[in-house]
């Protein structure tokens, strides 16, 4: 069974930085694709970033709204995925979910319970 | 404004059949399979349908999905109060990456 546990959410000021952590069990982050998805208060789900298979690397993709500010990476030895967020904006405030991908059509078959990022001065 | 268009709300009475539509374009639904997620507030979203019409293990056959061209739909038959939730369609877009619909809030009357 795949289990994903996010941590690292906090209250930060606009312009600040934060790194989210996703502890993964049941699958290997080396071999699988992982994504971060967020939900702002009162809004729908929004894809943030994706990292493909590969040891401590792998090709990455980003939503236009976070490109050049967010960085997704993984640490294969600890089976964890991270999301480093720089220059945070008020509109980045959301619950951030770590997700596991399977298949060929971007199906997110496992989700964590999420971690809350608040951005306010 | 979401890339995939869903109605903001839907409703039905217990036992009824309801459908939720999802409209996109050639670069997303027209080129990739569509997935559907069920999201109850305060919980992790759950994959309901993948690859347009496939159900993960454990999802009742009351839930079904279909796709035609650049549109997709989710049907729920034998509606139950436990089905009250937000439903999202999603797929990959060749230019934008992962895209979700705006979500449909299903109310069981």
PDB file of C-alpha atoms in Angstrom:
ATOM      1  CA  UNK A   1       0.000   0.000   0.000  1.00  0.00           C
ATOM      2  CA  UNK A   2       1.325   3.419  -0.967  1.00  0.00           C
ATOM      3  CA  UNK A   3       1.497   5.938   1.865  1.00  0.00           C
ATOM      4  CA  UNK A   4       2.407   9.587   1.466  1.00  0.00           C
ATOM      5  CA  UNK A   5       2.911  11.893   4.435  1.00  0.00           C
ATOM      6  CA  UNK A   6       3.526  15.581   3.878  1.00  0.00           C
ATOM      7  CA  UNK A   7       5.161  17.948   6.342  1.00  0.00           C
ATOM      8  CA  UNK A   8       6.762  21.367   6.394  1.00  0.00           C
ATOM      9  CA  UNK A   9       3.729  23.594   5.980  1.00  0.00           C
ATOM     10  CA  UNK A  10       3.909  26.853   7.924  1.00  0.00           C
ATOM     11  CA  UNK A  11       3.010  30.540   8.014  1.00  0.00           C
ATOM     12  CA  UNK A  12       5.451  32.599   5.970  1.00  0.00           C
ATOM     13  CA  UNK A  13       5.629  36.210   4.879  1.00  0.00           C
ATOM     14  CA  UNK A  14       5.307  37.206   1.224  1.00  0.00           C
ATOM     15  CA  UNK A  15       8.686  36.868  -0.426  1.00  0.00           C
ATOM     16  CA  UNK A  16       9.717  34.127   1.972  1.00  0.00           C
ATOM     17  CA  UNK A  17      10.809  30.557   1.335  1.00  0.00           C
ATOM     18  CA  UNK A  18       9.659  27.145   2.514  1.00  0.00           C
ATOM     19  CA  UNK A  19      10.453  23.526   1.711  1.00  0.00           C
ATOM     20  CA  UNK A  20       7.744  20.857   1.862  1.00  0.00           C
ATOM     21  CA  UNK A  21       8.631  17.253   2.538  1.00  0.00           C
ATOM     22  CA  UNK A  22       6.811  14.105   1.415  1.00  0.00           C
ATOM     23  CA  UNK A  23       7.744  10.814   3.070  1.00  0.00           C
ATOM     24  CA  UNK A  24       6.905   7.931   0.737  1.00  0.00           C
ATOM     25  CA  UNK A  25       6.382   4.273   1.579  1.00  0.00           C
ATOM     26  CA  UNK A  26       5.136   1.350  -0.475  1.00  0.00           C
ATOM     27  CA  UNK A  27       6.782   2.537  -3.719  1.00  0.00           C
ATOM     28  CA  UNK A  28      10.203   3.803  -4.738  1.00  0.00           C
ATOM     29  CA  UNK A  29      10.554   7.464  -5.707  1.00  0.00           C
ATOM     30  CA  UNK A  30      13.494   6.354  -7.856  1.00  0.00           C
ATOM     31  CA  UNK A  31      11.259   4.320 -10.160  1.00  0.00           C
ATOM     32  CA  UNK A  32       8.008   6.266 -10.052  1.00  0.00           C
ATOM     33  CA  UNK A  33       6.648   9.662 -10.991  1.00  0.00           C
ATOM     34  CA  UNK A  34       5.436  12.048  -8.296  1.00  0.00           C
ATOM     35  CA  UNK A  35       3.484  15.307  -8.387  1.00  0.00           C
ATOM     36  CA  UNK A  36       2.509  18.089  -6.003  1.00  0.00           C
ATOM     37  CA  UNK A  37      -1.055  19.400  -6.253  1.00  0.00           C
ATOM     38  CA  UNK A  38      -2.493  22.269  -4.222  1.00  0.00           C
ATOM     39  CA  UNK A  39      -5.884  23.637  -3.240  1.00  0.00           C
ATOM     40  CA  UNK A  40      -6.216  27.293  -2.284  1.00  0.00           C
ATOM     41  CA  UNK A  41      -8.988  28.264   0.169  1.00  0.00           C
ATOM     42  CA  UNK A  42     -12.349  28.075  -1.558  1.00  0.00           C
ATOM     43  CA  UNK A  43     -10.754  27.030  -4.860  1.00  0.00           C
ATOM     44  CA  UNK A  44     -10.317  23.843  -6.836  1.00  0.00           C
ATOM     45  CA  UNK A  45      -7.356  21.548  -7.290  1.00  0.00           C
ATOM     46  CA  UNK A  46      -4.309  22.894  -9.129  1.00  0.00           C
ATOM     47  CA  UNK A  47      -1.302  20.904 -10.326  1.00  0.00           C
ATOM     48  CA  UNK A  48       1.983  22.448  -9.205  1.00  0.00           C
ATOM     49  CA  UNK A  49       4.955  20.295 -10.226  1.00  0.00           C
ATOM     50  CA  UNK A  50       5.997  16.839 -11.327  1.00  0.00           C
ATOM     51  CA  UNK A  51       9.189  14.820 -11.177  1.00  0.00           C
ATOM     52  CA  UNK A  52       9.729  11.772 -13.302  1.00  0.00           C
ATOM     53  CA  UNK A  53      11.642   8.605 -12.561  1.00  0.00           C
ATOM     54  CA  UNK A  54      15.381   8.719 -12.002  1.00  0.00           C
ATOM     55  CA  UNK A  55      17.792   8.624  -9.076  1.00  0.00           C
ATOM     56  CA  UNK A  56      18.027  11.972  -7.275  1.00  0.00           C
ATOM     57  CA  UNK A  57      17.042  13.695 -10.465  1.00  0.00           C
ATOM     58  CA  UNK A  58      14.635  12.994 -13.218  1.00  0.00           C
ATOM     59  CA  UNK A  59      12.940  15.395 -15.568  1.00  0.00           C
ATOM     60  CA  UNK A  60      10.724  18.016 -13.958  1.00  0.00           C
ATOM     61  CA  UNK A  61       7.671  19.978 -15.090  1.00  0.00           C
ATOM     62  CA  UNK A  62       6.077  23.023 -13.483  1.00  0.00           C
ATOM     63  CA  UNK A  63       2.830  24.925 -13.710  1.00  0.00           C
ATOM     64  CA  UNK A  64       3.318  28.369 -15.247  1.00  0.00           C
ATOM     65  CA  UNK A  65       2.206  30.004 -11.981  1.00  0.00           C
ATOM     66  CA  UNK A  66       5.175  28.576 -10.042  1.00  0.00           C
ATOM     67  CA  UNK A  67       7.846  28.117 -12.690  1.00  0.00           C
ATOM     68  CA  UNK A  68      11.182  29.707 -11.701  1.00  0.00           C
ATOM     69  CA  UNK A  69      10.020  30.026  -8.059  1.00  0.00           C
ATOM     70  CA  UNK A  70       9.379  26.401  -7.060  1.00  0.00           C
ATOM     71  CA  UNK A  71      11.742  23.435  -7.362  1.00  0.00           C
ATOM     72  CA  UNK A  72      10.727  19.787  -7.022  1.00  0.00           C
ATOM     73  CA  UNK A  73      13.400  17.251  -6.197  1.00  0.00           C
ATOM     74  CA  UNK A  74      13.782  13.895  -4.529  1.00  0.00           C
ATOM     75  CA  UNK A  75      16.198  12.106  -2.249  1.00  0.00           C
ATOM     76  CA  UNK A  76      16.182   8.473  -3.317  1.00  0.00           C
ATOM     77  CA  UNK A  77      18.172   7.244  -0.299  1.00  0.00           C
ATOM     78  CA  UNK A  78      15.413   8.503   2.018  1.00  0.00           C
ATOM     79  CA  UNK A  79      12.552   7.805  -0.414  1.00  0.00           C
ATOM     80  CA  UNK A  80      11.323  11.378  -0.082  1.00  0.00           C
ATOM     81  CA  UNK A  81      10.102  14.075  -2.456  1.00  0.00           C
ATOM     82  CA  UNK A  82      10.515  17.773  -1.721  1.00  0.00           C
ATOM     83  CA  UNK A  83       9.040  21.023  -2.970  1.00  0.00           C
ATOM     84  CA  UNK A  84      11.233  24.073  -2.383  1.00  0.00           C
ATOM     85  CA  UNK A  85       9.201  27.248  -2.696  1.00  0.00           C
ATOM     86  CA  UNK A  86      10.899  30.650  -3.063  1.00  0.00           C
ATOM     87  CA  UNK A  87       9.488  34.164  -3.376  1.00  0.00           C
ATOM     88  CA  UNK A  88       6.148  33.026  -1.980  1.00  0.00           C
ATOM     89  CA  UNK A  89       3.089  35.069  -2.870  1.00  0.00           C
ATOM     90  CA  UNK A  90      -0.260  35.460  -1.133  1.00  0.00           C
ATOM     91  CA  UNK A  91      -1.821  33.423  -3.923  1.00  0.00           C
ATOM     92  CA  UNK A  92       0.423  30.458  -3.070  1.00  0.00           C
ATOM     93  CA  UNK A  93      -1.516  29.975   0.159  1.00  0.00           C
ATOM     94  CA  UNK A  94      -3.032  26.498  -0.078  1.00  0.00           C
ATOM     95  CA  UNK A  95      -3.091  22.938   1.145  1.00  0.00           C
ATOM     96  CA  UNK A  96      -0.310  21.119  -0.707  1.00  0.00           C
ATOM     97  CA  UNK A  97      -0.805  17.449  -1.516  1.00  0.00           C
ATOM     98  CA  UNK A  98       1.920  14.994  -2.438  1.00  0.00           C
ATOM     99  CA  UNK A  99       0.708  12.505  -5.044  1.00  0.00           C
ATOM    100  CA  UNK A 100       1.940   9.310  -6.706  1.00  0.00           C
ATOM    101  CA  UNK A 101       1.405   8.761 -10.418  1.00  0.00           C
ATOM    102  CA  UNK A 102       0.746   5.507 -12.186  1.00  0.00           C
ATOM    103  CA  UNK A 103      -0.117   4.462 -15.708  1.00  0.00           C
ATOM    104  CA  UNK A 104       0.208   6.519 -18.844  1.00  0.00           C
ATOM    105  CA  UNK A 105      -2.505   9.121 -18.427  1.00  0.00           C
ATOM    106  CA  UNK A 106      -1.287  11.081 -15.420  1.00  0.00           C
ATOM    107  CA  UNK A 107      -3.505   9.219 -12.985  1.00  0.00           C
ATOM    108  CA  UNK A 108      -2.759  10.260  -9.413  1.00  0.00           C
ATOM    109  CA  UNK A 109      -3.580   7.019  -7.635  1.00  0.00           C
ATOM    110  CA  UNK A 110      -2.363   7.923  -4.158  1.00  0.00           C
ATOM    111  CA  UNK A 111      -2.571  11.186  -2.228  1.00  0.00           C
ATOM    112  CA  UNK A 112      -1.273  12.370   1.097  1.00  0.00           C
ATOM    113  CA  UNK A 113      -3.489  14.238   3.558  1.00  0.00           C
ATOM    114  CA  UNK A 114      -1.822  17.530   2.693  1.00  0.00           C
ATOM    115  CA  UNK A 115       0.113  20.238   4.504  1.00  0.00           C
ATOM    116  CA  UNK A 116      -1.049  23.834   4.874  1.00  0.00           C
ATOM    117  CA  UNK A 117       1.030  26.740   3.626  1.00  0.00           C
ATOM    118  CA  UNK A 118      -0.149  30.180   4.732  1.00  0.00           C
ATOM    119  CA  UNK A 119       1.328  33.328   3.202  1.00  0.00           C
ATOM    120  CA  UNK A 120       0.603  36.539   5.052  1.00  0.00           C
ATOM    121  CA  UNK A 121       2.377  39.584   6.373  1.00  0.00           C
TER     122      UNK A 121
ATOM    123  CA  UNK B   1     -10.825  30.153 -15.108  1.00  0.00           C
ATOM    124  CA  UNK B   2      -9.943  26.454 -15.383  1.00  0.00           C
ATOM    125  CA  UNK B   3      -8.643  24.878 -18.572  1.00  0.00           C
ATOM    126  CA  UNK B   4     -11.246  22.110 -18.237  1.00  0.00           C
ATOM    127  CA  UNK B   5     -14.848  23.272 -17.822  1.00  0.00           C
ATOM    128  CA  UNK B   6     -17.209  21.601 -15.371  1.00  0.00           C
ATOM    129  CA  UNK B   7     -20.580  22.733 -14.035  1.00  0.00           C
ATOM    130  CA  UNK B   8     -20.075  24.208 -10.552  1.00  0.00           C
ATOM    131  CA  UNK B   9     -22.905  22.158  -9.066  1.00  0.00           C
ATOM    132  CA  UNK B  10     -25.055  19.091  -9.594  1.00  0.00           C
ATOM    133  CA  UNK B  11     -27.741  17.434  -7.525  1.00  0.00           C
ATOM    134  CA  UNK B  12     -29.968  14.393  -7.324  1.00  0.00           C
ATOM    135  CA  UNK B  13     -32.103  12.381  -4.976  1.00  0.00           C
ATOM    136  CA  UNK B  14     -31.096   9.002  -3.529  1.00  0.00           C
ATOM    137  CA  UNK B  15     -31.265   6.276  -6.152  1.00  0.00           C
ATOM    138  CA  UNK B  16     -31.121   8.681  -9.083  1.00  0.00           C
ATOM    139  CA  UNK B  17     -28.482   8.830 -11.805  1.00  0.00           C
ATOM    140  CA  UNK B  18     -26.494  12.027 -12.259  1.00  0.00           C
ATOM    141  CA  UNK B  19     -23.877  12.982 -14.808  1.00  0.00           C
ATOM    142  CA  UNK B  20     -21.105  15.561 -14.599  1.00  0.00           C
ATOM    143  CA  UNK B  21     -19.581  16.928 -17.789  1.00  0.00           C
ATOM    144  CA  UNK B  22     -16.021  18.051 -18.482  1.00  0.00           C
ATOM    145  CA  UNK B  23     -15.111  20.021 -21.579  1.00  0.00           C
ATOM    146  CA  UNK B  24     -11.592  20.630 -22.845  1.00  0.00           C
ATOM    147  CA  UNK B  25      -9.670  20.951 -26.072  1.00  0.00           C
ATOM    148  CA  UNK B  26      -7.537  19.020 -28.518  1.00  0.00           C
ATOM    149  CA  UNK B  27      -4.350  19.575 -26.510  1.00  0.00           C
ATOM    150  CA  UNK B  28      -5.729  17.981 -23.354  1.00  0.00           C
ATOM    151  CA  UNK B  29      -8.826  15.760 -23.437  1.00  0.00           C
ATOM    152  CA  UNK B  30      -8.474  15.327 -27.175  1.00  0.00           C
ATOM    153  CA  UNK B  31      -4.985  13.873 -26.767  1.00  0.00           C
ATOM    154  CA  UNK B  32      -4.940  12.185 -23.357  1.00  0.00           C
ATOM    155  CA  UNK B  33      -7.027  10.004 -21.110  1.00  0.00           C
ATOM    156  CA  UNK B  34      -9.295  11.649 -18.549  1.00  0.00           C
ATOM    157  CA  UNK B  35      -9.272  10.920 -14.841  1.00  0.00           C
ATOM    158  CA  UNK B  36     -11.888  11.747 -12.218  1.00  0.00           C
ATOM    159  CA  UNK B  37     -11.349  12.436  -8.527  1.00  0.00           C
ATOM    160  CA  UNK B  38     -13.736  12.515  -5.582  1.00  0.00           C
ATOM    161  CA  UNK B  39     -12.871  14.961  -2.813  1.00  0.00           C
ATOM    162  CA  UNK B  40     -14.591  15.151   0.540  1.00  0.00           C
ATOM    163  CA  UNK B  41     -13.620  18.256   2.547  1.00  0.00           C
ATOM    164  CA  UNK B  42     -10.819  17.601   4.998  1.00  0.00           C
ATOM    165  CA  UNK B  43      -9.720  14.389   3.331  1.00  0.00           C
ATOM    166  CA  UNK B  44      -7.306  13.384   0.580  1.00  0.00           C
ATOM    167  CA  UNK B  45      -8.789  13.349  -2.928  1.00  0.00           C
ATOM    168  CA  UNK B  46      -9.468   9.853  -4.272  1.00  0.00           C
ATOM    169  CA  UNK B  47      -8.957   8.553  -7.811  1.00  0.00           C
ATOM    170  CA  UNK B  48     -12.380   7.442  -9.039  1.00  0.00           C
ATOM    171  CA  UNK B  49     -11.921   6.843 -12.766  1.00  0.00           C
ATOM    172  CA  UNK B  50      -8.733   6.672 -14.852  1.00  0.00           C
ATOM    173  CA  UNK B  51      -8.056   6.336 -18.555  1.00  0.00           C
ATOM    174  CA  UNK B  52     -11.533   7.712 -19.398  1.00  0.00           C
ATOM    175  CA  UNK B  53     -13.529   4.759 -18.106  1.00  0.00           C
ATOM    176  CA  UNK B  54     -11.467   2.434 -15.892  1.00  0.00           C
ATOM    177  CA  UNK B  55     -12.197   2.004 -12.191  1.00  0.00           C
ATOM    178  CA  UNK B  56      -9.453   1.411  -9.610  1.00  0.00           C
ATOM    179  CA  UNK B  57      -9.952  -1.581  -7.350  1.00  0.00           C
ATOM    180  CA  UNK B  58     -12.559  -0.876  -4.716  1.00  0.00           C
ATOM    181  CA  UNK B  59     -14.517   1.761  -6.638  1.00  0.00           C
ATOM    182  CA  UNK B  60     -18.137   0.612  -7.055  1.00  0.00           C
ATOM    183  CA  UNK B  61     -19.471   0.064 -10.559  1.00  0.00           C
ATOM    184  CA  UNK B  62     -22.076   2.743  -9.812  1.00  0.00           C
ATOM    185  CA  UNK B  63     -19.369   5.119 -11.005  1.00  0.00           C
ATOM    186  CA  UNK B  64     -18.616   5.178 -14.728  1.00  0.00           C
ATOM    187  CA  UNK B  65     -16.741   7.451 -17.100  1.00  0.00           C
ATOM    188  CA  UNK B  66     -16.752   8.120 -20.813  1.00  0.00           C
ATOM    189  CA  UNK B  67     -15.027  10.357 -23.339  1.00  0.00           C
ATOM    190  CA  UNK B  68     -15.898  11.614 -26.788  1.00  0.00           C
ATOM    191  CA  UNK B  69     -13.623  13.957 -28.694  1.00  0.00           C
ATOM    192  CA  UNK B  70     -12.702  16.831 -26.383  1.00  0.00           C
ATOM    193  CA  UNK B  71     -15.357  16.144 -23.746  1.00  0.00           C
ATOM    194  CA  UNK B  72     -15.753  13.620 -20.976  1.00  0.00           C
ATOM    195  CA  UNK B  73     -18.394  12.761 -18.425  1.00  0.00           C
ATOM    196  CA  UNK B  74     -18.770  11.018 -15.104  1.00  0.00           C
ATOM    197  CA  UNK B  75     -21.985   9.169 -14.304  1.00  0.00           C
ATOM    198  CA  UNK B  76     -23.087   8.105 -10.851  1.00  0.00           C
ATOM    199  CA  UNK B  77     -26.036   5.737 -10.650  1.00  0.00           C
ATOM    200  CA  UNK B  78     -27.949   4.659  -7.572  1.00  0.00           C
ATOM    201  CA  UNK B  79     -27.016   7.925  -5.871  1.00  0.00           C
ATOM    202  CA  UNK B  80     -26.244   7.680  -2.153  1.00  0.00           C
ATOM    203  CA  UNK B  81     -25.817  10.320   0.528  1.00  0.00           C
ATOM    204  CA  UNK B  82     -22.178   9.209   0.877  1.00  0.00           C
ATOM    205  CA  UNK B  83     -21.589  10.393  -2.708  1.00  0.00           C
ATOM    206  CA  UNK B  84     -21.990  14.015  -1.639  1.00  0.00           C
ATOM    207  CA  UNK B  85     -18.578  15.486  -2.451  1.00  0.00           C
ATOM    208  CA  UNK B  86     -16.630  17.592  -4.926  1.00  0.00           C
ATOM    209  CA  UNK B  87     -15.754  15.897  -8.214  1.00  0.00           C
ATOM    210  CA  UNK B  88     -12.871  16.927 -10.475  1.00  0.00           C
ATOM    211  CA  UNK B  89     -11.901  15.879 -13.972  1.00  0.00           C
ATOM    212  CA  UNK B  90      -8.211  16.027 -14.855  1.00  0.00           C
ATOM    213  CA  UNK B  91      -5.811  15.220 -17.642  1.00  0.00           C
ATOM    214  CA  UNK B  92      -2.463  16.231 -19.083  1.00  0.00           C
ATOM    215  CA  UNK B  93      -2.199  19.186 -21.450  1.00  0.00           C
ATOM    216  CA  UNK B  94       0.558  19.189 -24.060  1.00  0.00           C
ATOM    217  CA  UNK B  95       1.436  22.832 -23.317  1.00  0.00           C
ATOM    218  CA  UNK B  96       0.285  23.493 -19.781  1.00  0.00           C
ATOM    219  CA  UNK B  97       1.046  20.243 -17.971  1.00  0.00           C
ATOM    220  CA  UNK B  98      -1.463  18.821 -15.503  1.00  0.00           C
ATOM    221  CA  UNK B  99      -4.889  20.431 -15.692  1.00  0.00           C
ATOM    222  CA  UNK B 100      -7.987  20.056 -13.549  1.00  0.00           C
ATOM    223  CA  UNK B 101     -11.561  21.111 -14.040  1.00  0.00           C
ATOM    224  CA  UNK B 102     -12.929  23.693 -11.636  1.00  0.00           C
ATOM    225  CA  UNK B 103     -14.778  21.016  -9.703  1.00  0.00           C
ATOM    226  CA  UNK B 104     -18.459  20.113  -9.359  1.00  0.00           C
ATOM    227  CA  UNK B 105     -20.121  20.106  -5.959  1.00  0.00           C
ATOM    228  CA  UNK B 106     -22.588  17.213  -5.846  1.00  0.00           C
ATOM    229  CA  UNK B 107     -25.515  17.554  -3.458  1.00  0.00           C
ATOM    230  CA  UNK B 108     -27.732  14.612  -2.591  1.00  0.00           C
ATOM    231  CA  UNK B 109     -31.165  16.040  -1.830  1.00  0.00           C
TER     232      UNK B 109
END
